[in-house]
């Protein structure tokens, strides 16, 4: 039983192909235990727009007022989580949805007052995840956390996925709406096969990596520094994505710590 954390970006949630769900089964057949974490960025923005509630981001994190937090919970826990659970079950695998509130599953604290109700993970009850995967059940995790006083927090799904990858020392695949880390003079036209920590820091400083890619890269580097074997950012729309992982063929952008690792791949 080999845990593998797959984070399904809110950006790509609606566009995950049938093959993705079927390949969760393939992963299980090959001895892997998928753990799913999802975002909900696009659906949250859509509902906020319909409700005429303005929304802002700071370094890829949504500034979360009390009003926005209510919408975040509605979408993440109410709609997105249940849609993903349904799709996994439809593919013939048992799945259970969990938010960080249920059973105090994700203990969170405020990240930074200026961000409002945005949380950082303090602890995740990973023993529950363990129990689910031991029973062939895929946990589907909505990134909402709670503190001891019962306050709820909006947590960037990338950091929840990273926390789980660290806990299980499991590979982590970020499925997003881009092929990987894109570079290019005028436009982002080329996909990097690998990205080192140094390159990542330079690209963030020069804003060639921006928005939602920032928390993803920061979480990825933190994972690698804690011994996570592999972190890849890839396009969730690609029906071959899980197959590539299983076949060991190169896909998306692999985040690595240093050049040394680069020569070894
Ligand atoms: N260098 C880059 N390469 C690729 N994407 C980038 C880069 N810099 C910023 N981005 C943005 O990051 C986005 C992915 O992050 P995000 O919108 O949070 O998606 P997700 O739902 O997968 O977390 C891309 O759609 C793209 O707009
Ligand atoms: Mg994101």
PDB file of C-alpha atoms and ligand atoms in Angstrom:
ATOM      1  CA  UNK A   1       0.000   0.000   0.000  1.00  0.00           C
ATOM      2  CA  UNK A   2       1.705   3.077  -1.289  1.00  0.00           C
ATOM      3  CA  UNK A   3      -0.052   6.374  -0.613  1.00  0.00           C
ATOM      4  CA  UNK A   4      -0.016   8.937  -3.407  1.00  0.00           C
ATOM      5  CA  UNK A   5      -1.476  12.415  -2.982  1.00  0.00           C
ATOM      6  CA  UNK A   6      -3.275  13.910  -5.963  1.00  0.00           C
ATOM      7  CA  UNK A   7      -4.418  17.501  -5.731  1.00  0.00           C
ATOM      8  CA  UNK A   8      -7.156  18.382  -8.206  1.00  0.00           C
ATOM      9  CA  UNK A   9      -7.062  22.098  -8.863  1.00  0.00           C
ATOM     10  CA  UNK A  10     -10.262  24.089  -8.792  1.00  0.00           C
ATOM     11  CA  UNK A  11      -9.122  25.378 -12.145  1.00  0.00           C
ATOM     12  CA  UNK A  12      -9.426  21.944 -13.759  1.00  0.00           C
ATOM     13  CA  UNK A  13     -12.081  20.230 -11.644  1.00  0.00           C
ATOM     14  CA  UNK A  14     -14.802  20.509 -14.288  1.00  0.00           C
ATOM     15  CA  UNK A  15     -12.443  19.225 -16.968  1.00  0.00           C
ATOM     16  CA  UNK A  16     -10.986  16.111 -15.407  1.00  0.00           C
ATOM     17  CA  UNK A  17     -11.446  13.437 -18.083  1.00  0.00           C
ATOM     18  CA  UNK A  18     -13.134  10.087 -17.508  1.00  0.00           C
ATOM     19  CA  UNK A  19      -9.719   8.467 -17.876  1.00  0.00           C
ATOM     20  CA  UNK A  20      -8.550  10.240 -14.733  1.00  0.00           C
ATOM     21  CA  UNK A  21     -11.200   8.535 -12.611  1.00  0.00           C
ATOM     22  CA  UNK A  22     -10.658   5.183 -14.280  1.00  0.00           C
ATOM     23  CA  UNK A  23      -6.940   5.443 -13.671  1.00  0.00           C
ATOM     24  CA  UNK A  24      -7.541   5.883  -9.951  1.00  0.00           C
ATOM     25  CA  UNK A  25      -8.596   2.271 -10.199  1.00  0.00           C
ATOM     26  CA  UNK A  26      -5.451   1.429 -12.134  1.00  0.00           C
ATOM     27  CA  UNK A  27      -3.394   3.066  -9.401  1.00  0.00           C
ATOM     28  CA  UNK A  28      -5.094   0.889  -6.795  1.00  0.00           C
ATOM     29  CA  UNK A  29      -4.527  -2.215  -8.906  1.00  0.00           C
ATOM     30  CA  UNK A  30      -0.823  -1.330  -9.038  1.00  0.00           C
ATOM     31  CA  UNK A  31      -0.667  -1.118  -5.245  1.00  0.00           C
ATOM     32  CA  UNK A  32      -1.077   2.624  -4.806  1.00  0.00           C
ATOM     33  CA  UNK A  33      -3.556   4.278  -2.463  1.00  0.00           C
ATOM     34  CA  UNK A  34      -4.710   7.587  -3.918  1.00  0.00           C
ATOM     35  CA  UNK A  35      -5.571  10.408  -1.520  1.00  0.00           C
ATOM     36  CA  UNK A  36      -7.456  13.240  -3.222  1.00  0.00           C
ATOM     37  CA  UNK A  37      -7.406  16.884  -2.178  1.00  0.00           C
ATOM     38  CA  UNK A  38      -9.338  19.424  -4.216  1.00  0.00           C
ATOM     39  CA  UNK A  39      -9.537  23.161  -4.648  1.00  0.00           C
ATOM     40  CA  UNK A  40     -12.463  25.169  -5.898  1.00  0.00           C
ATOM     41  CA  UNK A  41     -11.007  28.466  -7.066  1.00  0.00           C
ATOM     42  CA  UNK A  42     -12.952  28.950 -10.292  1.00  0.00           C
ATOM     43  CA  UNK A  43     -16.306  27.809  -8.890  1.00  0.00           C
ATOM     44  CA  UNK A  44     -15.870  30.084  -5.855  1.00  0.00           C
ATOM     45  CA  UNK A  45     -15.059  33.071  -8.055  1.00  0.00           C
ATOM     46  CA  UNK A  46     -18.068  32.288 -10.268  1.00  0.00           C
ATOM     47  CA  UNK A  47     -20.478  32.220  -7.329  1.00  0.00           C
ATOM     48  CA  UNK A  48     -18.943  35.353  -5.791  1.00  0.00           C
ATOM     49  CA  UNK A  49     -19.449  37.125  -9.112  1.00  0.00           C
ATOM     50  CA  UNK A  50     -23.077  36.010  -9.263  1.00  0.00           C
ATOM     51  CA  UNK A  51     -23.560  37.315  -5.726  1.00  0.00           C
ATOM     52  CA  UNK A  52     -21.814  40.566  -6.623  1.00  0.00           C
ATOM     53  CA  UNK A  53     -19.137  40.068  -3.973  1.00  0.00           C
ATOM     54  CA  UNK A  54     -15.725  41.426  -4.975  1.00  0.00           C
ATOM     55  CA  UNK A  55     -12.725  39.154  -4.428  1.00  0.00           C
ATOM     56  CA  UNK A  56      -8.949  39.776  -4.281  1.00  0.00           C
ATOM     57  CA  UNK A  57      -5.861  37.624  -4.150  1.00  0.00           C
ATOM     58  CA  UNK A  58      -2.558  38.151  -2.415  1.00  0.00           C
ATOM     59  CA  UNK A  59       0.287  35.970  -3.753  1.00  0.00           C
ATOM     60  CA  UNK A  60      -2.237  33.448  -5.003  1.00  0.00           C
ATOM     61  CA  UNK A  61      -4.265  33.319  -1.767  1.00  0.00           C
ATOM     62  CA  UNK A  62      -7.851  34.591  -1.692  1.00  0.00           C
ATOM     63  CA  UNK A  63      -8.375  37.364   0.856  1.00  0.00           C
ATOM     64  CA  UNK A  64     -11.262  35.844   2.812  1.00  0.00           C
ATOM     65  CA  UNK A  65     -13.823  38.038   4.566  1.00  0.00           C
ATOM     66  CA  UNK A  66     -16.525  36.413   6.716  1.00  0.00           C
ATOM     67  CA  UNK A  67     -18.943  36.726   3.813  1.00  0.00           C
ATOM     68  CA  UNK A  68     -16.491  35.153   1.380  1.00  0.00           C
ATOM     69  CA  UNK A  69     -15.764  32.344   3.853  1.00  0.00           C
ATOM     70  CA  UNK A  70     -19.453  31.386   3.762  1.00  0.00           C
ATOM     71  CA  UNK A  71     -19.340  31.127  -0.026  1.00  0.00           C
ATOM     72  CA  UNK A  72     -16.020  29.231   0.103  1.00  0.00           C
ATOM     73  CA  UNK A  73     -17.595  26.622   2.411  1.00  0.00           C
ATOM     74  CA  UNK A  74     -20.739  26.356   0.297  1.00  0.00           C
ATOM     75  CA  UNK A  75     -18.745  25.655  -2.817  1.00  0.00           C
ATOM     76  CA  UNK A  76     -15.901  23.536  -1.440  1.00  0.00           C
ATOM     77  CA  UNK A  77     -17.859  21.369   0.980  1.00  0.00           C
ATOM     78  CA  UNK A  78     -21.290  21.582  -0.595  1.00  0.00           C
ATOM     79  CA  UNK A  79     -20.728  21.354  -4.301  1.00  0.00           C
ATOM     80  CA  UNK A  80     -17.186  20.542  -5.354  1.00  0.00           C
ATOM     81  CA  UNK A  81     -16.443  17.863  -2.774  1.00  0.00           C
ATOM     82  CA  UNK A  82     -19.680  16.020  -3.445  1.00  0.00           C
ATOM     83  CA  UNK A  83     -19.212  16.196  -7.209  1.00  0.00           C
ATOM     84  CA  UNK A  84     -15.745  14.700  -6.924  1.00  0.00           C
ATOM     85  CA  UNK A  85     -16.932  11.964  -4.531  1.00  0.00           C
ATOM     86  CA  UNK A  86     -19.747  11.137  -6.959  1.00  0.00           C
ATOM     87  CA  UNK A  87     -17.387  10.931  -9.918  1.00  0.00           C
ATOM     88  CA  UNK A  88     -15.005   8.606  -8.082  1.00  0.00           C
ATOM     89  CA  UNK A  89     -17.857   6.349  -6.976  1.00  0.00           C
ATOM     90  CA  UNK A  90     -19.219   6.316 -10.519  1.00  0.00           C
ATOM     91  CA  UNK A  91     -15.844   4.993 -11.634  1.00  0.00           C
ATOM     92  CA  UNK A  92     -16.395   2.025  -9.344  1.00  0.00           C
ATOM     93  CA  UNK A  93     -14.246   3.012  -6.363  1.00  0.00           C
ATOM     94  CA  UNK A  94     -15.500   3.797  -2.877  1.00  0.00           C
ATOM     95  CA  UNK A  95     -14.831   7.392  -1.861  1.00  0.00           C
ATOM     96  CA  UNK A  96     -15.611   9.410   1.260  1.00  0.00           C
ATOM     97  CA  UNK A  97     -15.665  13.196   1.353  1.00  0.00           C
ATOM     98  CA  UNK A  98     -14.201  14.981   4.340  1.00  0.00           C
ATOM     99  CA  UNK A  99     -13.858  18.623   5.187  1.00  0.00           C
ATOM    100  CA  UNK A 100     -11.426  19.746   7.839  1.00  0.00           C
ATOM    101  CA  UNK A 101     -14.379  20.561  10.097  1.00  0.00           C
ATOM    102  CA  UNK A 102     -15.772  17.027  10.235  1.00  0.00           C
ATOM    103  CA  UNK A 103     -14.235  15.297  13.225  1.00  0.00           C
ATOM    104  CA  UNK A 104     -11.846  18.271  13.578  1.00  0.00           C
ATOM    105  CA  UNK A 105     -10.001  16.585  10.731  1.00  0.00           C
ATOM    106  CA  UNK A 106      -7.890  19.635   9.855  1.00  0.00           C
ATOM    107  CA  UNK A 107      -6.687  21.747  12.752  1.00  0.00           C
ATOM    108  CA  UNK A 108      -5.918  25.213  11.407  1.00  0.00           C
ATOM    109  CA  UNK A 109      -4.764  28.605  12.653  1.00  0.00           C
ATOM    110  CA  UNK A 110      -5.018  32.040  11.116  1.00  0.00           C
ATOM    111  CA  UNK A 111      -2.272  32.530   8.555  1.00  0.00           C
ATOM    112  CA  UNK A 112      -2.031  36.288   8.545  1.00  0.00           C
ATOM    113  CA  UNK A 113      -4.547  38.829   9.809  1.00  0.00           C
ATOM    114  CA  UNK A 114      -4.428  40.784   6.544  1.00  0.00           C
ATOM    115  CA  UNK A 115      -5.713  37.741   4.625  1.00  0.00           C
ATOM    116  CA  UNK A 116      -8.854  37.426   6.765  1.00  0.00           C
ATOM    117  CA  UNK A 117     -10.105  33.890   7.311  1.00  0.00           C
ATOM    118  CA  UNK A 118      -7.228  32.152   5.571  1.00  0.00           C
ATOM    119  CA  UNK A 119      -5.719  29.320   7.541  1.00  0.00           C
ATOM    120  CA  UNK A 120      -2.508  27.384   7.847  1.00  0.00           C
ATOM    121  CA  UNK A 121      -2.558  23.679   8.675  1.00  0.00           C
ATOM    122  CA  UNK A 122      -1.437  22.807  12.204  1.00  0.00           C
ATOM    123  CA  UNK A 123      -2.388  19.154  12.079  1.00  0.00           C
ATOM    124  CA  UNK A 124      -4.347  16.685   9.974  1.00  0.00           C
ATOM    125  CA  UNK A 125      -5.781  13.522  11.499  1.00  0.00           C
ATOM    126  CA  UNK A 126      -3.814  11.349   9.126  1.00  0.00           C
ATOM    127  CA  UNK A 127      -4.766   8.190  11.049  1.00  0.00           C
ATOM    128  CA  UNK A 128      -8.199   8.542   9.495  1.00  0.00           C
ATOM    129  CA  UNK A 129      -6.720   8.794   6.044  1.00  0.00           C
ATOM    130  CA  UNK A 130      -4.729   5.670   6.870  1.00  0.00           C
ATOM    131  CA  UNK A 131      -7.880   3.801   7.855  1.00  0.00           C
ATOM    132  CA  UNK A 132      -9.709   4.764   4.705  1.00  0.00           C
ATOM    133  CA  UNK A 133      -6.906   3.789   2.378  1.00  0.00           C
ATOM    134  CA  UNK A 134      -6.326   0.501   4.202  1.00  0.00           C
ATOM    135  CA  UNK A 135      -9.920  -0.308   3.337  1.00  0.00           C
ATOM    136  CA  UNK A 136      -9.596   0.631  -0.316  1.00  0.00           C
ATOM    137  CA  UNK A 137     -11.563   3.831   0.187  1.00  0.00           C
ATOM    138  CA  UNK A 138     -10.344   7.062  -1.405  1.00  0.00           C
ATOM    139  CA  UNK A 139     -10.557  10.027   0.952  1.00  0.00           C
ATOM    140  CA  UNK A 140     -11.625  13.195  -0.882  1.00  0.00           C
ATOM    141  CA  UNK A 141     -10.564  16.198   1.137  1.00  0.00           C
ATOM    142  CA  UNK A 142     -12.024  19.718   1.057  1.00  0.00           C
ATOM    143  CA  UNK A 143      -9.486  22.276   2.292  1.00  0.00           C
ATOM    144  CA  UNK A 144     -11.446  23.973   5.055  1.00  0.00           C
ATOM    145  CA  UNK A 145      -9.969  23.921   8.550  1.00  0.00           C
ATOM    146  CA  UNK A 146     -11.057  24.716  12.085  1.00  0.00           C
ATOM    147  CA  UNK A 147      -9.343  26.072  15.199  1.00  0.00           C
ATOM    148  CA  UNK A 148      -9.926  25.183  18.845  1.00  0.00           C
ATOM    149  CA  UNK A 149     -12.432  28.029  19.244  1.00  0.00           C
ATOM    150  CA  UNK A 150     -14.501  26.597  16.387  1.00  0.00           C
ATOM    151  CA  UNK A 151     -13.574  29.238  13.816  1.00  0.00           C
ATOM    152  CA  UNK A 152     -13.438  28.009  10.240  1.00  0.00           C
ATOM    153  CA  UNK A 153     -10.665  28.804   7.759  1.00  0.00           C
ATOM    154  CA  UNK A 154     -10.206  28.771   4.029  1.00  0.00           C
ATOM    155  CA  UNK A 155      -6.969  26.905   3.345  1.00  0.00           C
ATOM    156  CA  UNK A 156      -5.176  26.797   0.020  1.00  0.00           C
ATOM    157  CA  UNK A 157      -5.620  23.224  -1.180  1.00  0.00           C
ATOM    158  CA  UNK A 158      -1.984  23.026  -2.288  1.00  0.00           C
ATOM    159  CA  UNK A 159      -0.806  23.306   1.308  1.00  0.00           C
ATOM    160  CA  UNK A 160      -3.271  20.674   2.547  1.00  0.00           C
ATOM    161  CA  UNK A 161      -2.027  18.307  -0.161  1.00  0.00           C
ATOM    162  CA  UNK A 162       1.565  19.094   0.772  1.00  0.00           C
ATOM    163  CA  UNK A 163       0.913  18.441   4.449  1.00  0.00           C
ATOM    164  CA  UNK A 164      -0.475  15.005   3.608  1.00  0.00           C
ATOM    165  CA  UNK A 165       2.392  14.209   1.241  1.00  0.00           C
ATOM    166  CA  UNK A 166       4.844  15.085   4.014  1.00  0.00           C
ATOM    167  CA  UNK A 167       2.994  13.017   6.595  1.00  0.00           C
ATOM    168  CA  UNK A 168       2.922   9.930   4.384  1.00  0.00           C
ATOM    169  CA  UNK A 169       6.218  10.699   2.654  1.00  0.00           C
ATOM    170  CA  UNK A 170       4.182  10.129  -0.492  1.00  0.00           C
ATOM    171  CA  UNK A 171       4.593  11.411  -4.033  1.00  0.00           C
ATOM    172  CA  UNK A 172       2.465  14.438  -4.820  1.00  0.00           C
ATOM    173  CA  UNK A 173       0.870  15.299  -8.144  1.00  0.00           C
ATOM    174  CA  UNK A 174      -0.642  18.737  -8.612  1.00  0.00           C
ATOM    175  CA  UNK A 175      -3.210  18.645 -11.386  1.00  0.00           C
ATOM    176  CA  UNK A 176      -3.835  22.146 -12.675  1.00  0.00           C
ATOM    177  CA  UNK A 177      -5.068  23.887 -15.833  1.00  0.00           C
ATOM    178  CA  UNK A 178      -1.569  24.307 -17.307  1.00  0.00           C
ATOM    179  CA  UNK A 179       0.965  21.812 -18.659  1.00  0.00           C
ATOM    180  CA  UNK A 180       3.395  22.658 -15.881  1.00  0.00           C
ATOM    181  CA  UNK A 181       5.677  25.610 -15.246  1.00  0.00           C
ATOM    182  CA  UNK A 182       5.557  27.669 -18.391  1.00  0.00           C
ATOM    183  CA  UNK A 183       8.322  29.966 -19.577  1.00  0.00           C
ATOM    184  CA  UNK A 184       8.974  32.097 -22.630  1.00  0.00           C
ATOM    185  CA  UNK A 185      10.062  35.575 -23.589  1.00  0.00           C
ATOM    186  CA  UNK A 186       6.745  37.138 -24.499  1.00  0.00           C
ATOM    187  CA  UNK A 187       4.273  34.465 -23.591  1.00  0.00           C
ATOM    188  CA  UNK A 188       4.386  31.328 -21.548  1.00  0.00           C
ATOM    189  CA  UNK A 189       4.923  28.984 -24.464  1.00  0.00           C
ATOM    190  CA  UNK A 190       7.340  26.351 -23.220  1.00  0.00           C
ATOM    191  CA  UNK A 191       6.973  23.791 -20.446  1.00  0.00           C
ATOM    192  CA  UNK A 192       9.919  23.213 -18.124  1.00  0.00           C
ATOM    193  CA  UNK A 193      10.668  19.536 -17.527  1.00  0.00           C
ATOM    194  CA  UNK A 194      12.237  20.331 -14.169  1.00  0.00           C
ATOM    195  CA  UNK A 195      12.352  23.350 -11.899  1.00  0.00           C
ATOM    196  CA  UNK A 196      14.975  23.703  -9.172  1.00  0.00           C
ATOM    197  CA  UNK A 197      14.502  25.578  -5.922  1.00  0.00           C
ATOM    198  CA  UNK A 198      16.881  28.301  -7.083  1.00  0.00           C
ATOM    199  CA  UNK A 199      15.088  28.726 -10.418  1.00  0.00           C
ATOM    200  CA  UNK A 200      11.753  28.816  -8.617  1.00  0.00           C
ATOM    201  CA  UNK A 201      12.892  31.562  -6.260  1.00  0.00           C
ATOM    202  CA  UNK A 202      14.233  33.632  -9.157  1.00  0.00           C
ATOM    203  CA  UNK A 203      11.059  33.160 -11.171  1.00  0.00           C
ATOM    204  CA  UNK A 204       8.855  34.186  -8.244  1.00  0.00           C
ATOM    205  CA  UNK A 205      11.015  37.268  -7.581  1.00  0.00           C
ATOM    206  CA  UNK A 206      10.801  38.304 -11.242  1.00  0.00           C
ATOM    207  CA  UNK A 207       7.067  37.496 -11.390  1.00  0.00           C
ATOM    208  CA  UNK A 208       7.504  34.874 -14.102  1.00  0.00           C
ATOM    209  CA  UNK A 209       5.782  32.629 -11.567  1.00  0.00           C
ATOM    210  CA  UNK A 210       2.753  34.383 -10.138  1.00  0.00           C
ATOM    211  CA  UNK A 211      -0.759  33.956  -8.766  1.00  0.00           C
ATOM    212  CA  UNK A 212      -1.884  30.473  -7.822  1.00  0.00           C
ATOM    213  CA  UNK A 213       1.433  29.026  -8.953  1.00  0.00           C
ATOM    214  CA  UNK A 214       3.196  30.655  -5.972  1.00  0.00           C
ATOM    215  CA  UNK A 215       1.545  28.616  -3.173  1.00  0.00           C
ATOM    216  CA  UNK A 216       1.941  25.509  -5.323  1.00  0.00           C
ATOM    217  CA  UNK A 217       5.691  25.982  -5.716  1.00  0.00           C
ATOM    218  CA  UNK A 218       6.195  26.966  -2.095  1.00  0.00           C
ATOM    219  CA  UNK A 219       4.286  23.880  -0.916  1.00  0.00           C
ATOM    220  CA  UNK A 220       6.213  21.691  -3.354  1.00  0.00           C
ATOM    221  CA  UNK A 221       9.600  22.895  -2.111  1.00  0.00           C
ATOM    222  CA  UNK A 222       8.589  22.442   1.491  1.00  0.00           C
ATOM    223  CA  UNK A 223       7.572  18.860   0.717  1.00  0.00           C
ATOM    224  CA  UNK A 224      10.872  18.074  -0.950  1.00  0.00           C
ATOM    225  CA  UNK A 225      12.807  19.557   1.951  1.00  0.00           C
ATOM    226  CA  UNK A 226      10.941  17.148   4.203  1.00  0.00           C
ATOM    227  CA  UNK A 227      11.838  14.095   2.159  1.00  0.00           C
ATOM    228  CA  UNK A 228       8.828  13.753  -0.139  1.00  0.00           C
ATOM    229  CA  UNK A 229      10.151  11.624  -3.036  1.00  0.00           C
ATOM    230  CA  UNK A 230       8.513  13.398  -5.955  1.00  0.00           C
ATOM    231  CA  UNK A 231       6.399  16.455  -6.738  1.00  0.00           C
ATOM    232  CA  UNK A 232       5.019  17.056 -10.228  1.00  0.00           C
ATOM    233  CA  UNK A 233       2.786  19.810 -11.582  1.00  0.00           C
ATOM    234  CA  UNK A 234       0.803  18.662 -14.618  1.00  0.00           C
ATOM    235  CA  UNK A 235      -2.299  19.316 -16.655  1.00  0.00           C
ATOM    236  CA  UNK A 236      -5.368  17.584 -15.234  1.00  0.00           C
ATOM    237  CA  UNK A 237      -7.007  17.691 -18.662  1.00  0.00           C
ATOM    238  CA  UNK A 238      -4.452  15.255 -20.033  1.00  0.00           C
ATOM    239  CA  UNK A 239      -6.150  11.833 -20.007  1.00  0.00           C
ATOM    240  CA  UNK A 240      -2.716  10.152 -19.922  1.00  0.00           C
ATOM    241  CA  UNK A 241      -1.469  11.919 -16.834  1.00  0.00           C
ATOM    242  CA  UNK A 242      -1.742   9.007 -14.364  1.00  0.00           C
ATOM    243  CA  UNK A 243      -0.482   6.568 -17.009  1.00  0.00           C
ATOM    244  CA  UNK A 244       2.624   8.707 -17.457  1.00  0.00           C
ATOM    245  CA  UNK A 245       3.231   8.530 -13.739  1.00  0.00           C
ATOM    246  CA  UNK A 246       2.796   4.761 -13.661  1.00  0.00           C
ATOM    247  CA  UNK A 247       4.978   4.213 -16.731  1.00  0.00           C
ATOM    248  CA  UNK A 248       7.685   6.488 -15.394  1.00  0.00           C
ATOM    249  CA  UNK A 249       7.537   8.654 -18.506  1.00  0.00           C
ATOM    250  CA  UNK A 250       8.268  12.328 -18.104  1.00  0.00           C
ATOM    251  CA  UNK A 251       5.224  14.587 -17.795  1.00  0.00           C
ATOM    252  CA  UNK A 252       4.485  18.085 -16.580  1.00  0.00           C
ATOM    253  CA  UNK A 253       7.121  19.857 -14.504  1.00  0.00           C
ATOM    254  CA  UNK A 254       9.008  17.988 -11.838  1.00  0.00           C
ATOM    255  CA  UNK A 255      10.012  20.229  -8.935  1.00  0.00           C
ATOM    256  CA  UNK A 256      13.437  19.389  -7.563  1.00  0.00           C
ATOM    257  CA  UNK A 257      15.712  20.890  -4.952  1.00  0.00           C
ATOM    258  CA  UNK A 258      18.985  21.265  -6.826  1.00  0.00           C
ATOM    259  CA  UNK A 259      20.916  20.824 -10.064  1.00  0.00           C
ATOM    260  CA  UNK A 260      22.439  17.680  -8.634  1.00  0.00           C
ATOM    261  CA  UNK A 261      19.050  16.021  -8.690  1.00  0.00           C
ATOM    262  CA  UNK A 262      18.551  17.310 -12.222  1.00  0.00           C
ATOM    263  CA  UNK A 263      21.476  15.320 -13.604  1.00  0.00           C
ATOM    264  CA  UNK A 264      20.081  12.193 -12.006  1.00  0.00           C
ATOM    265  CA  UNK A 265      16.680  12.267 -13.686  1.00  0.00           C
TER     266      UNK A 265
HETATM  267  N1  LIG B   1       5.138  30.326 -14.807  1.00  0.00           N
HETATM  268  C1  LIG B   1       3.887  29.866 -14.763  1.00  0.00           C
HETATM  269  N2  LIG B   1       3.585  28.720 -15.413  1.00  0.00           N
HETATM  270  C2  LIG B   1       2.339  28.229 -15.412  1.00  0.00           C
HETATM  271  N3  LIG B   1       1.298  28.807 -14.766  1.00  0.00           N
HETATM  272  C3  LIG B   1       1.518  29.941 -14.080  1.00  0.00           C
HETATM  273  C4  LIG B   1       2.834  30.514 -14.036  1.00  0.00           C
HETATM  274  N4  LIG B   1       2.762  31.640 -13.282  1.00  0.00           N
HETATM  275  C5  LIG B   1       1.495  31.773 -12.893  1.00  0.00           C
HETATM  276  N5  LIG B   1       0.724  30.767 -13.357  1.00  0.00           N
HETATM  277  C6  LIG B   1      -0.709  30.644 -13.129  1.00  0.00           C
HETATM  278  O1  LIG B   1      -0.979  29.666 -12.146  1.00  0.00           O
HETATM  279  C7  LIG B   1      -2.249  29.086 -12.459  1.00  0.00           C
HETATM  280  C8  LIG B   1      -2.462  27.801 -11.684  1.00  0.00           C
HETATM  281  O2  LIG B   1      -2.764  28.091 -10.328  1.00  0.00           O
HETATM  282  P1  LIG B   1      -4.282  28.146  -9.848  1.00  0.00           P
HETATM  283  O3  LIG B   1      -5.041  29.083 -10.696  1.00  0.00           O
HETATM  284  O4  LIG B   1      -4.268  28.388  -8.396  1.00  0.00           O
HETATM  285  O5  LIG B   1      -4.792  26.696 -10.240  1.00  0.00           O
HETATM  286  P2  LIG B   1      -5.161  25.435  -9.335  1.00  0.00           P
HETATM  287  O6  LIG B   1      -6.635  25.410  -9.317  1.00  0.00           O
HETATM  288  O7  LIG B   1      -4.601  24.281 -10.101  1.00  0.00           O
HETATM  289  O8  LIG B   1      -4.526  25.597  -7.990  1.00  0.00           O
HETATM  290  C9  LIG B   1      -2.182  28.945 -13.950  1.00  0.00           C
HETATM  291  O9  LIG B   1      -3.451  28.829 -14.529  1.00  0.00           O
HETATM  292  C10 LIG B   1      -1.475  30.222 -14.372  1.00  0.00           C
HETATM  293  O10 LIG B   1      -2.394  31.237 -14.663  1.00  0.00           O
HETATM  294 MG1  LIG B   2      -4.598  27.249  -6.689  1.00  0.00          MG
END
